[in-house]
mmCIF file with all atom_site columns, C-alpha atoms in Angstrom:
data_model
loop_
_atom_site.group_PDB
_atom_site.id
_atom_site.type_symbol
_atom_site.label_atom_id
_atom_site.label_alt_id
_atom_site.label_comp_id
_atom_site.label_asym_id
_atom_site.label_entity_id
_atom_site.label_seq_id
_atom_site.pdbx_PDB_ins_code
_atom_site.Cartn_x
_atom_site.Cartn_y
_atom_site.Cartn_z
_atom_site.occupancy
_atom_site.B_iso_or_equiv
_atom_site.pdbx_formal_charge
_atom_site.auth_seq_id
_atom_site.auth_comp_id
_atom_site.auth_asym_id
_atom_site.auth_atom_id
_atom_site.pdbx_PDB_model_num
ATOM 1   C CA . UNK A 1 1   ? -36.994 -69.928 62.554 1.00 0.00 ? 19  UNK A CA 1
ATOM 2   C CA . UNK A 1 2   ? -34.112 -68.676 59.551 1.00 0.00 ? 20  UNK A CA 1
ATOM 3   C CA . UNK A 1 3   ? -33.167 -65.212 60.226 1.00 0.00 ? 21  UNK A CA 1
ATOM 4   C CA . UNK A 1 4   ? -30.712 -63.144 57.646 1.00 0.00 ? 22  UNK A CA 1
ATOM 5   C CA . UNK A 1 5   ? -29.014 -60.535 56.898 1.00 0.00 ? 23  UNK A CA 1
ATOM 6   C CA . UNK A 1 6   ? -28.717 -59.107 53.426 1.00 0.00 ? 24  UNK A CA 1
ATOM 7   C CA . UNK A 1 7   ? -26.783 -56.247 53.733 1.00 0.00 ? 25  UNK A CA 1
ATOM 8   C CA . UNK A 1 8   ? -24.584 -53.273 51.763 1.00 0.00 ? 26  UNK A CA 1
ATOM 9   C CA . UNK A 1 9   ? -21.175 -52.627 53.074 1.00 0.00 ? 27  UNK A CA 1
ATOM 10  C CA . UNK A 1 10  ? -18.369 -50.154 51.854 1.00 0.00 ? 28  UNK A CA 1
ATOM 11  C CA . UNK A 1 11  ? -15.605 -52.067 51.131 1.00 0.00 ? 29  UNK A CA 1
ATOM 12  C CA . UNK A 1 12  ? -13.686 -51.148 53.976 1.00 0.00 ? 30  UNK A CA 1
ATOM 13  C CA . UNK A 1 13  ? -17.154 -52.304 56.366 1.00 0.00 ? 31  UNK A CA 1
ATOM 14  C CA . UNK A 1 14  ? -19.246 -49.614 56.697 1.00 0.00 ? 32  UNK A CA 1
ATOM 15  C CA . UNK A 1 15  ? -22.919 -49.834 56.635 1.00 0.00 ? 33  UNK A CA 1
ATOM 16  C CA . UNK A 1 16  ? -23.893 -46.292 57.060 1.00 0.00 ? 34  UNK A CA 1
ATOM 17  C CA . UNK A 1 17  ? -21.889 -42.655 57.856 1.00 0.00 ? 35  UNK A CA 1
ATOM 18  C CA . UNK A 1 18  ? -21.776 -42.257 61.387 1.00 0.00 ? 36  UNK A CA 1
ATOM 19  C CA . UNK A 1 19  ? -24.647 -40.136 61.258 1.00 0.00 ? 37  UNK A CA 1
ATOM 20  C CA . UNK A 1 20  ? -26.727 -42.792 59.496 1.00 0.00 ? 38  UNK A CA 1
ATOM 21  C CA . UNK A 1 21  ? -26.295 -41.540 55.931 1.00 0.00 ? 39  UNK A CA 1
ATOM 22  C CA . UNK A 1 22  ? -26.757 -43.749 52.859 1.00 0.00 ? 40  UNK A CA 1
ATOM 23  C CA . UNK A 1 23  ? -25.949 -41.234 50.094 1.00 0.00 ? 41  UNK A CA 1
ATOM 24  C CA . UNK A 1 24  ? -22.595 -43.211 49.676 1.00 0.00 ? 42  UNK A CA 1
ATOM 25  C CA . UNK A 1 25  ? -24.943 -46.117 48.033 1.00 0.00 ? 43  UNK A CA 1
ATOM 26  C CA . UNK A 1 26  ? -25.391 -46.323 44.207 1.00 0.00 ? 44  UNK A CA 1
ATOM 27  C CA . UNK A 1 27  ? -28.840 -45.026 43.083 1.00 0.00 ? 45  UNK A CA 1
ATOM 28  C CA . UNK A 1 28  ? -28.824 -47.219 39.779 1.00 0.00 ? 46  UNK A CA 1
ATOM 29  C CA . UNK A 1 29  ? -27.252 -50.087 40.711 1.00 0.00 ? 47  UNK A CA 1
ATOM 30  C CA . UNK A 1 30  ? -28.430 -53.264 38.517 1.00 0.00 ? 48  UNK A CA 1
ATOM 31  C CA . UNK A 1 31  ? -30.950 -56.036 40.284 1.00 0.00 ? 49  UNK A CA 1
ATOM 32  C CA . UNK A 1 32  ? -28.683 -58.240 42.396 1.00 0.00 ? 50  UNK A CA 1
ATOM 33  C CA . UNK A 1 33  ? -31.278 -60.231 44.650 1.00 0.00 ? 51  UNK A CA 1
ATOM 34  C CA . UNK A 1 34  ? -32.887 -58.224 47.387 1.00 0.00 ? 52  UNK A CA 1
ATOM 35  C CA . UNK A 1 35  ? -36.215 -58.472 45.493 1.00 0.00 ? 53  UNK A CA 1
ATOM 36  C CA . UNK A 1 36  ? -35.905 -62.036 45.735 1.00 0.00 ? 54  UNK A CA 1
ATOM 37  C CA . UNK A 1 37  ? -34.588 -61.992 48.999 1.00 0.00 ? 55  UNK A CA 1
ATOM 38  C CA . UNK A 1 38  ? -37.302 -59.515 50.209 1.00 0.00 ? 56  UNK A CA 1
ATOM 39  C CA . UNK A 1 39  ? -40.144 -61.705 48.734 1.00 0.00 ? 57  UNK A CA 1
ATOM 40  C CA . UNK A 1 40  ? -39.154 -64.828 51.160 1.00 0.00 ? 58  UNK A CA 1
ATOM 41  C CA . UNK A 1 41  ? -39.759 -63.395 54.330 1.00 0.00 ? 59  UNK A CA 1
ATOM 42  C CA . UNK A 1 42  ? -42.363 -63.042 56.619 1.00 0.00 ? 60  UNK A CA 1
ATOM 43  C CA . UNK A 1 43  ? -40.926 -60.196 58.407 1.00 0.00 ? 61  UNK A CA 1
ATOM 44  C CA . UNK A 1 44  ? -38.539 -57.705 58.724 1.00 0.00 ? 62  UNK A CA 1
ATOM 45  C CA . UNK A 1 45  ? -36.811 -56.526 62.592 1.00 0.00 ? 63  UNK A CA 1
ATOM 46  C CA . UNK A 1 46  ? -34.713 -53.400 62.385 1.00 0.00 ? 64  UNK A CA 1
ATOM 47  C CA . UNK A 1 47  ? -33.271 -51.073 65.309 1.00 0.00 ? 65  UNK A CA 1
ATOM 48  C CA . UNK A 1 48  ? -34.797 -48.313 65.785 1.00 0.00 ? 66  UNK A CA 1
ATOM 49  C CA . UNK A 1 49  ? -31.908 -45.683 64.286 1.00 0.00 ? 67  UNK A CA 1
ATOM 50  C CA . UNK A 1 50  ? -32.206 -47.650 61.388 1.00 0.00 ? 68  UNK A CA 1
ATOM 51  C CA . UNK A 1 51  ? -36.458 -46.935 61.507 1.00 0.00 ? 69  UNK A CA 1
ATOM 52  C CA . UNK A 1 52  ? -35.726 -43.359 61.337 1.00 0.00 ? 70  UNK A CA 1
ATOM 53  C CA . UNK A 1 53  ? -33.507 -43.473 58.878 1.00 0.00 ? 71  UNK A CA 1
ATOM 54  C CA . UNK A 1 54  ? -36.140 -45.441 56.661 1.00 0.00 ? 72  UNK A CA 1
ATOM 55  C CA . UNK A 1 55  ? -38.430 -42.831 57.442 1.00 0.00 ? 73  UNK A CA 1
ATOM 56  C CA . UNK A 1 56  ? -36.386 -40.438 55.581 1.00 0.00 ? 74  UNK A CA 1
ATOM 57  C CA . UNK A 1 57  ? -36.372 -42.336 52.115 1.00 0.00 ? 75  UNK A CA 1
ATOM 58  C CA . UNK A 1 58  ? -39.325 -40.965 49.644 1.00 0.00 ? 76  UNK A CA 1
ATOM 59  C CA . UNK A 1 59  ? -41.473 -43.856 50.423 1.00 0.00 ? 77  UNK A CA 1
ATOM 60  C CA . UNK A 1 60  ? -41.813 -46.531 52.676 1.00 0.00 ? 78  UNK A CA 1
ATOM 61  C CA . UNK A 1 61  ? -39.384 -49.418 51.389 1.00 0.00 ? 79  UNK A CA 1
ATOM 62  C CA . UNK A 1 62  ? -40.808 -52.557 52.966 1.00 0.00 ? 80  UNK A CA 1
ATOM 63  C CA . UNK A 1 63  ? -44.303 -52.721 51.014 1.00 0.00 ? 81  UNK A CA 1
ATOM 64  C CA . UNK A 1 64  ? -46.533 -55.269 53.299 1.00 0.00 ? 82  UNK A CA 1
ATOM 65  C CA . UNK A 1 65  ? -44.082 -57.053 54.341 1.00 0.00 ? 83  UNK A CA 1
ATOM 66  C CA . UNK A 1 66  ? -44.487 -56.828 58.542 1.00 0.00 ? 84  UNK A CA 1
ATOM 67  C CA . UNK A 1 67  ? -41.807 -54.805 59.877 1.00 0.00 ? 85  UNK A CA 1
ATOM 68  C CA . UNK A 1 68  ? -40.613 -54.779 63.913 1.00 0.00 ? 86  UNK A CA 1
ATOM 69  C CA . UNK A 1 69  ? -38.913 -51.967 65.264 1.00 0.00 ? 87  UNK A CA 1
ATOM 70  C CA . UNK A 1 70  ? -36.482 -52.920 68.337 1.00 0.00 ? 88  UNK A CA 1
ATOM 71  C CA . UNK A 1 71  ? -35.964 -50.016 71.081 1.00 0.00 ? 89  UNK A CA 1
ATOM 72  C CA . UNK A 1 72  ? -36.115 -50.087 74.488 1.00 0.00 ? 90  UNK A CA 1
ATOM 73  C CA . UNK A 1 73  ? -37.626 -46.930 74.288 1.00 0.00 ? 91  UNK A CA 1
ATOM 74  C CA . UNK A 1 74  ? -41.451 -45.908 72.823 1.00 0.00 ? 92  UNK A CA 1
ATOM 75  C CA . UNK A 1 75  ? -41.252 -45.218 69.359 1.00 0.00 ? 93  UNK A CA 1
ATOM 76  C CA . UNK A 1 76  ? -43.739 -43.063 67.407 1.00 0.00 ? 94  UNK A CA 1
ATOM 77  C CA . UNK A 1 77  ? -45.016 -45.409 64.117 1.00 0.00 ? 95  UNK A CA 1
ATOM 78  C CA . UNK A 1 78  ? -47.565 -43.318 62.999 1.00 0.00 ? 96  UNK A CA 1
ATOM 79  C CA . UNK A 1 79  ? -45.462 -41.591 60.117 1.00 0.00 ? 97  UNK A CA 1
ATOM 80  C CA . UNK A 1 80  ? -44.953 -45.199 58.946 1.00 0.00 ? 98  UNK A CA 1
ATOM 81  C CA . UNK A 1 81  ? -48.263 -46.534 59.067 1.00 0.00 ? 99  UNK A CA 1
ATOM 82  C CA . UNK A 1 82  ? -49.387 -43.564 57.184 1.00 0.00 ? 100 UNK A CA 1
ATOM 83  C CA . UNK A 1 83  ? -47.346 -44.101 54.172 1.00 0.00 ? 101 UNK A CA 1
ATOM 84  C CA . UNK A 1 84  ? -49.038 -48.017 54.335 1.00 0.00 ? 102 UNK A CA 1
ATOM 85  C CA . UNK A 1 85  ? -46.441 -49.999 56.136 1.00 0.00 ? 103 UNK A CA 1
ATOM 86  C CA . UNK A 1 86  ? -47.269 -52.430 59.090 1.00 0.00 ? 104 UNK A CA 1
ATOM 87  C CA . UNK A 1 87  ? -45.175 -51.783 61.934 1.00 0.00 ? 105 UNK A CA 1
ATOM 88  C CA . UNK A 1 88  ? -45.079 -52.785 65.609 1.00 0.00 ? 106 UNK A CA 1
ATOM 89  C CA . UNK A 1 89  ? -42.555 -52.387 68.348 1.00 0.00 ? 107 UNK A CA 1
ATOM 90  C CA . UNK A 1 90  ? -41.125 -54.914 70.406 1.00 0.00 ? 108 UNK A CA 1
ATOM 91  C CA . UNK A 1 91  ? -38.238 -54.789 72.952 1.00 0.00 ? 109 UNK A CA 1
ATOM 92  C CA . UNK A 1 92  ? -35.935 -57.264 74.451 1.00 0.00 ? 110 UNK A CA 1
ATOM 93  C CA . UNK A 1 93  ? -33.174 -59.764 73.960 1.00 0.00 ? 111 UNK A CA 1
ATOM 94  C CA . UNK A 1 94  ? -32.704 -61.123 70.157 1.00 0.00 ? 112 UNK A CA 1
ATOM 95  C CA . UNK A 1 95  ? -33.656 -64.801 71.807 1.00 0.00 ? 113 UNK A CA 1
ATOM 96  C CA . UNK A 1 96  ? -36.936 -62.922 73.642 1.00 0.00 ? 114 UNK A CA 1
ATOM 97  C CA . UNK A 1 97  ? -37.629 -61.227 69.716 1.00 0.00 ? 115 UNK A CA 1
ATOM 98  C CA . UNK A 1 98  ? -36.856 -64.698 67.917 1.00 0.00 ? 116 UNK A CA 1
ATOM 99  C CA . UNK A 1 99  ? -39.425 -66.875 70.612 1.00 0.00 ? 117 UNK A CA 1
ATOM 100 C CA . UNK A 1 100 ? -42.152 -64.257 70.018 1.00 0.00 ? 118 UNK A CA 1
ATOM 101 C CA . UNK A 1 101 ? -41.897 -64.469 66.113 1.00 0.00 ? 119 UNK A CA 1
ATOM 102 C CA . UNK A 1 102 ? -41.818 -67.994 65.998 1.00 0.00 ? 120 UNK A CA 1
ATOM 103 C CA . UNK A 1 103 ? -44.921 -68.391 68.625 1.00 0.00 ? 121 UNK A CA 1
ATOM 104 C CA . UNK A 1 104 ? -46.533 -66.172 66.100 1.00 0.00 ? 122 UNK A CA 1
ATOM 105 C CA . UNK A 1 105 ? -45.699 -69.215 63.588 1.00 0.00 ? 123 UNK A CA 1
ATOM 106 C CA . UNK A 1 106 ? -43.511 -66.680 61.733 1.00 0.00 ? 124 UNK A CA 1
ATOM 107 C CA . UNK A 1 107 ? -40.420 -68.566 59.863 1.00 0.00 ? 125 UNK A CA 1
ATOM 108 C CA . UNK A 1 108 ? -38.191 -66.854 58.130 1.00 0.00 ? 126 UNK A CA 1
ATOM 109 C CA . UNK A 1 109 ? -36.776 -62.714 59.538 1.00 0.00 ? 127 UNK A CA 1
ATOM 110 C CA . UNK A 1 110 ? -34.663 -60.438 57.292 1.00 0.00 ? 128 UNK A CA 1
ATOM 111 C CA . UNK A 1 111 ? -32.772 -58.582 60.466 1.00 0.00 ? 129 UNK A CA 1
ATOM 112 C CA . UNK A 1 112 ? -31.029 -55.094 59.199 1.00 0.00 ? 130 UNK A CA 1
ATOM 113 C CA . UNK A 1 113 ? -29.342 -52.453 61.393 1.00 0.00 ? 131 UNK A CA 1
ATOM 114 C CA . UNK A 1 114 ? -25.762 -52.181 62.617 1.00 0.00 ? 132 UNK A CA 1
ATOM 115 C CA . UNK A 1 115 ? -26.385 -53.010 66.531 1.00 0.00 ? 133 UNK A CA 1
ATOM 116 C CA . UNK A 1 116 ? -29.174 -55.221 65.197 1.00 0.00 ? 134 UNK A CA 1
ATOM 117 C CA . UNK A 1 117 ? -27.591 -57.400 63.242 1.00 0.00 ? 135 UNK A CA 1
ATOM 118 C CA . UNK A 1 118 ? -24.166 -57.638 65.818 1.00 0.00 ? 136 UNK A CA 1
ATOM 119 C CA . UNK A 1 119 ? -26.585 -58.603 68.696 1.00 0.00 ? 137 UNK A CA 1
ATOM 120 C CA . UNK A 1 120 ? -28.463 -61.505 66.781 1.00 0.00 ? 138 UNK A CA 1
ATOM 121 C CA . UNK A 1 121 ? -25.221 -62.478 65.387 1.00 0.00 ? 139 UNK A CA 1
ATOM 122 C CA . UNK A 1 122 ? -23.559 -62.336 69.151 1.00 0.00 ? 140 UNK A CA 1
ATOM 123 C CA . UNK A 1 123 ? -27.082 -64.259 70.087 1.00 0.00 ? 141 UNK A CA 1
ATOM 124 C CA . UNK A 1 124 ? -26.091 -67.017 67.333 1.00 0.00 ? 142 UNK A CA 1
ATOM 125 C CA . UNK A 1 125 ? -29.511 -66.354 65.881 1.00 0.00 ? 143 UNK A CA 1
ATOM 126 C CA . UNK A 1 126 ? -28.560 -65.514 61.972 1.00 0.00 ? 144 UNK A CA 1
ATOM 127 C CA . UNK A 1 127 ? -28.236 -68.350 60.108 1.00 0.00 ? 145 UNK A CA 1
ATOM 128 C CA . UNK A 1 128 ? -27.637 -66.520 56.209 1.00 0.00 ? 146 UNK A CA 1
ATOM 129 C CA . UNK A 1 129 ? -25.488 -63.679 55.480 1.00 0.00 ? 147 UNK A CA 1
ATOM 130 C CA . UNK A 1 130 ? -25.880 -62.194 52.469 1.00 0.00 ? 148 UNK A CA 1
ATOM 131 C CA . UNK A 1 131 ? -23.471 -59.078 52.030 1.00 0.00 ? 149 UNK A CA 1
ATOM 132 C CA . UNK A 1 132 ? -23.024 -57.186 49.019 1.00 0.00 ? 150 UNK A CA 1
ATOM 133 C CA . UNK A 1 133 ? -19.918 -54.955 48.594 1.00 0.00 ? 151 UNK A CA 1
ATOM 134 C CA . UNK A 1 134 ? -19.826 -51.490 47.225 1.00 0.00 ? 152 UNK A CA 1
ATOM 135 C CA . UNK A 1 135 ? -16.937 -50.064 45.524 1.00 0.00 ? 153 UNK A CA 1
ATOM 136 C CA . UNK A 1 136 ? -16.756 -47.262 47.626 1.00 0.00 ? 154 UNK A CA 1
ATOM 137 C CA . UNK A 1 137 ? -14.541 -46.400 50.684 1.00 0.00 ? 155 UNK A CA 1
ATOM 138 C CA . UNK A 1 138 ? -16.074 -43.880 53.168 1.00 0.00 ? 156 UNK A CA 1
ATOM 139 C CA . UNK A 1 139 ? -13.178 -43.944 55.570 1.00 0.00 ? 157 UNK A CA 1
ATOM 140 C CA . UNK A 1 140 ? -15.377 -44.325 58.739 1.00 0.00 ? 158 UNK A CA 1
ATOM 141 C CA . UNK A 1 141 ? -19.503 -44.970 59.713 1.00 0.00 ? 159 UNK A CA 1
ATOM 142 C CA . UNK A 1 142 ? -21.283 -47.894 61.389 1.00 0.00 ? 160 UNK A CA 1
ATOM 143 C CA . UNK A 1 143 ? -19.326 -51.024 60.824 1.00 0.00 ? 161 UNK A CA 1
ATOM 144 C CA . UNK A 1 144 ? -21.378 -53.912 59.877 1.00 0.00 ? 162 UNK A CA 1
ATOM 145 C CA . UNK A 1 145 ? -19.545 -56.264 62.455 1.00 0.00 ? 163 UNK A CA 1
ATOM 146 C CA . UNK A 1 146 ? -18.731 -55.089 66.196 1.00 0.00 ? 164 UNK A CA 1
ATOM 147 C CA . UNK A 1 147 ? -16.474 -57.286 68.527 1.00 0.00 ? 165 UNK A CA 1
ATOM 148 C CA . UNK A 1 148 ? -17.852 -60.590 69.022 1.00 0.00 ? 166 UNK A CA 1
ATOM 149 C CA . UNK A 1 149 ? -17.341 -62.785 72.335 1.00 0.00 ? 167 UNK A CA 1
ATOM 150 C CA . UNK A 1 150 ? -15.633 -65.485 70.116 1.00 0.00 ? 168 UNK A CA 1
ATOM 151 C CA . UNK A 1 151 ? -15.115 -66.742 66.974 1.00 0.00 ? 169 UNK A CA 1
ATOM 152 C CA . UNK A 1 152 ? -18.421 -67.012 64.745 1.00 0.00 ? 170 UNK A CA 1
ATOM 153 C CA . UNK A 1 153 ? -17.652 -69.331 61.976 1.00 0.00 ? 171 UNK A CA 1
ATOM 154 C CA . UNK A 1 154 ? -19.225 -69.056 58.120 1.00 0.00 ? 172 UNK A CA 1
ATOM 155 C CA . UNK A 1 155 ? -19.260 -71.532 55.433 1.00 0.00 ? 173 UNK A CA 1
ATOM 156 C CA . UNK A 1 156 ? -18.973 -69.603 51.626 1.00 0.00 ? 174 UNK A CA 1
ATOM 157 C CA . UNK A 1 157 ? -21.985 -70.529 49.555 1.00 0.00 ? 175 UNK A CA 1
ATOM 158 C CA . UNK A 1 158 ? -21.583 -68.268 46.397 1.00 0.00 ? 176 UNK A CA 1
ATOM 159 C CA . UNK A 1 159 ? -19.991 -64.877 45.679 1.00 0.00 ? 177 UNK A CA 1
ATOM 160 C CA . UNK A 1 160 ? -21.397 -62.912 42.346 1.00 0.00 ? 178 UNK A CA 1
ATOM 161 C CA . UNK A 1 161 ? -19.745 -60.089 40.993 1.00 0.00 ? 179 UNK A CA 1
ATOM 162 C CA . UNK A 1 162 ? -22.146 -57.341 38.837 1.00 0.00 ? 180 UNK A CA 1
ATOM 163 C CA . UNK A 1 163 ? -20.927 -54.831 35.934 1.00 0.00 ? 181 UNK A CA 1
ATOM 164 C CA . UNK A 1 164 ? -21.224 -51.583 38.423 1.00 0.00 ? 182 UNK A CA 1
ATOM 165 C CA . UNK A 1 165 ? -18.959 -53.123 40.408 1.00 0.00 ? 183 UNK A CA 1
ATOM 166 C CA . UNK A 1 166 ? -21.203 -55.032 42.777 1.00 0.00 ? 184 UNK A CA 1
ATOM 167 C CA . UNK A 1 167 ? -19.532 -57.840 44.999 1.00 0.00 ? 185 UNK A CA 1
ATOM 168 C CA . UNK A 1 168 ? -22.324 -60.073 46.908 1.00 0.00 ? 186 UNK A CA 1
ATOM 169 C CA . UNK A 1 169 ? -20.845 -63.105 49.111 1.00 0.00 ? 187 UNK A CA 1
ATOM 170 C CA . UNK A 1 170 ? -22.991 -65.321 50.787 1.00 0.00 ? 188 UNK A CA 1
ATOM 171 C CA . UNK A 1 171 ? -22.192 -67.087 53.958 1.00 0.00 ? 189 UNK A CA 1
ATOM 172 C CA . UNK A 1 172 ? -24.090 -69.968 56.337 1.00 0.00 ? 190 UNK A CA 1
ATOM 173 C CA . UNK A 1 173 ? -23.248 -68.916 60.108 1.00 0.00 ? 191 UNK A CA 1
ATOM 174 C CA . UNK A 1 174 ? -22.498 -71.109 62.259 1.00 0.00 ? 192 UNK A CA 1
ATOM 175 C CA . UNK A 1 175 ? -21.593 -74.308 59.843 1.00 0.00 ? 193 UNK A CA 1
ATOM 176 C CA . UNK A 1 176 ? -17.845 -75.227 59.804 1.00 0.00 ? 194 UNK A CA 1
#
């Protein structure tokens, strides 16, 4: 199974305010990909602070596209599945989450969420990063990378820049 990330980051490496905010992000920023991007998954596994935070947005972001929501706690999907999204919970290590997905004959995850995204990474499960800088600085918030137990290395595939100011590199993990 592929699993990426395609990800926003201040560009001193901050994915959200430490509260979980997003009102740093541009509103009218020009296309750069994530439609694309969104349209070759099967399915989408997020942490569960990051669920609630989607919950706040006006609608629900992720169309049809199956979305899993990692706690190890119950989490209430109802609001979600209301506004038309398909949604399950699942708990356990990233490995556990990637072996279920792939039983399922799923092949290709878009993981999002700060602690998310560090464990698969610390798991050596991501194989694309895509991350697209914002010309912004927000002085502190959720970094995108934590401490990892050693050296993870990437291999540049393409950076594009866009006229708002946009900066999107994109990185193979794991290849030398």
């Amino acid at each position: 199974m592929k699993a990426s990330v395609f990800v926003g980051a201040s560009v001193d490496g901050f994915i959200a305010r430490p509260d979980g905010g997003l009102d740093w992000l541009p509103q009218d920023a020009e296309p750069h990909g994530y439609d694309e991007f969104i349209a070759s998954v099967d399915t989408i596994v997020i942490g569960r602070k990051t669920f609630e935070v989607v919950l706040g947005f006006e609608t629900w972001p992720y169309g049809k596209t199956p979305v899993v929501v990692l706690s190890s706690q119950r989490v209430d999907l109802s609001v979600a599945v209301a506004r038309g999204g398909v949604v399950e919970h699942m708990s356990g290590s990233p490995t556990d989450i990637v072996s279920s997905l792939t039983a399922r004959g799923l092949q290709h995850v878009y993981v999002d969420g700060g602690i998310t995204i560090q464990r698969f990474l610390q798991a050596g499960l991501v194989n694309r990063l895509v991350i697209t800088r914002i010309p912004v600085l927000i002085g502190e918030g959720i970094p995108l990378f934590g401490t990892v137990p050693r050296d993870i290395p990437l291999r540049h595939v393409v950076t594009r820049s866009y006229p708002s100011g946009l900066v999107q590199s994109e990185y193979e993990v794991g290849a030398a």
